[in-house]
Short mmCIF file of C-alpha atoms in Angstrom, two decimals:
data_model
loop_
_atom_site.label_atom_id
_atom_site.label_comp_id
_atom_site.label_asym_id
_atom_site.label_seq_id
_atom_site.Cartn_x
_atom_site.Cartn_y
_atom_site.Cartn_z
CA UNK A 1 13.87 -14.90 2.15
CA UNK A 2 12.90 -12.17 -0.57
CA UNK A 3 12.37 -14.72 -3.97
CA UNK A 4 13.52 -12.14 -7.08
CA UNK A 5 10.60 -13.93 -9.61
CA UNK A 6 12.14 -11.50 -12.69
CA UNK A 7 15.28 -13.49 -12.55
CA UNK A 8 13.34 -16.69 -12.41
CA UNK A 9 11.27 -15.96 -14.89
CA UNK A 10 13.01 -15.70 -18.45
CA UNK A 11 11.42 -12.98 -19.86
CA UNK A 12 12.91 -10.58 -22.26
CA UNK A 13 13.53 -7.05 -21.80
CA UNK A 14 10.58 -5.46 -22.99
CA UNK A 15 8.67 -7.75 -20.75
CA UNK A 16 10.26 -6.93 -17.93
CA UNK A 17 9.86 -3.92 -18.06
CA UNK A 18 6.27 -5.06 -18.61
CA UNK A 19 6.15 -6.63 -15.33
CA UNK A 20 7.66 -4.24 -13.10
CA UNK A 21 5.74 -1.68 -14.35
CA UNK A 22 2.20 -3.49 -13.45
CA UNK A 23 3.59 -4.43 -10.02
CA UNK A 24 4.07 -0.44 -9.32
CA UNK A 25 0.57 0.32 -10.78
CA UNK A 26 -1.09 -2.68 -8.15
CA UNK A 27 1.29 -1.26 -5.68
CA UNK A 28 0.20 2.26 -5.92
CA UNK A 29 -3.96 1.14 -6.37
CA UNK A 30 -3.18 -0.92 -3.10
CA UNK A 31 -2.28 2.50 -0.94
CA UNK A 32 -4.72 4.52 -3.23
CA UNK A 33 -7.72 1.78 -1.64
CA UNK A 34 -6.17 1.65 2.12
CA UNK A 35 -6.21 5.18 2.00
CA UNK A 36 -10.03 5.52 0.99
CA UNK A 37 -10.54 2.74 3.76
CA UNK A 38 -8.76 4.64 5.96
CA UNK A 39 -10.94 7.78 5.27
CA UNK A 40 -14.02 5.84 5.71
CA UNK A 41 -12.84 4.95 9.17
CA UNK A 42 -12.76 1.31 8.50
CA UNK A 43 -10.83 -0.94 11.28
CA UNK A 44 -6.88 -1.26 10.60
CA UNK A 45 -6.90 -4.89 10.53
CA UNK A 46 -9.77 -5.15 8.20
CA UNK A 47 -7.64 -2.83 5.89
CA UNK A 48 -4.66 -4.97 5.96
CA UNK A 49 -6.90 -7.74 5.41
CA UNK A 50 -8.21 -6.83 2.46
CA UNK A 51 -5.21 -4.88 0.67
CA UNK A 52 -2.55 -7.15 1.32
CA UNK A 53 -0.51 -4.96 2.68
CA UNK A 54 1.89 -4.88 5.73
CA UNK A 55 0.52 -3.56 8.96
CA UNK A 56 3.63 -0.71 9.13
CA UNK A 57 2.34 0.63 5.90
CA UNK A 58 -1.35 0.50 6.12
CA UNK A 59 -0.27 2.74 9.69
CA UNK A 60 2.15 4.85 7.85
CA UNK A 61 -1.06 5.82 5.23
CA UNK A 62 -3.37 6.04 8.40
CA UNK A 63 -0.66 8.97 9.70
CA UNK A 64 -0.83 10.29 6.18
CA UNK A 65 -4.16 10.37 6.12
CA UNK A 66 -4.97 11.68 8.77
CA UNK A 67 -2.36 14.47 9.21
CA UNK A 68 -3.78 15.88 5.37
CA UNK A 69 -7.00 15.80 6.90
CA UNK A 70 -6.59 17.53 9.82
CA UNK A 71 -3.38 19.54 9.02
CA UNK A 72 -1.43 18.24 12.55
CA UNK A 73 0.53 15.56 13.34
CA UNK A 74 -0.29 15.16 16.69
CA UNK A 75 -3.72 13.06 15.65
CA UNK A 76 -4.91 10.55 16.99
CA UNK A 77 -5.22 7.24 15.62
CA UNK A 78 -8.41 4.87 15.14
CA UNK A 79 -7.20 2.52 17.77
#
């Protein structure tokens, strides 16, 4: 069950806005970092571990990564 904390929370607008706007800034540093991880060859899982973020994505930036750095898709992953 997805919990929607903005309606919980009685904020007014401007801090709303406030809020949702920080959560897209951690959001984006959180790919930013996997990605560096990723670059620096560092395990999946330990990536995941330490970014927070769901396995799916972490592989989606590893596919990213990867496919920028060697200009193919057809890469192979770490594991």
């Amino acid at each position: 069950m997805q919990i929607d904390w903005l309606d919980l929370l009685s904020l007014d607008e401007d801090s709303q806005q406030l809020v949702q706007a920080r959560y897209l800034y951690t959001t984006a540093f959180q790919k930013e970092v996997a990605a560096n991880m990723l670059k620096t060859w560092l395990p999946i899982d330990l990536v995941v571990t330490i970014t927070g973020l769901p396995l799916e994505k972490v592989v989606l930036i590893e596919l990213e990564v990867t496919s920028d750095d060697m200009g193919a898709y057809d890469v192979p992953l770490q594991y």
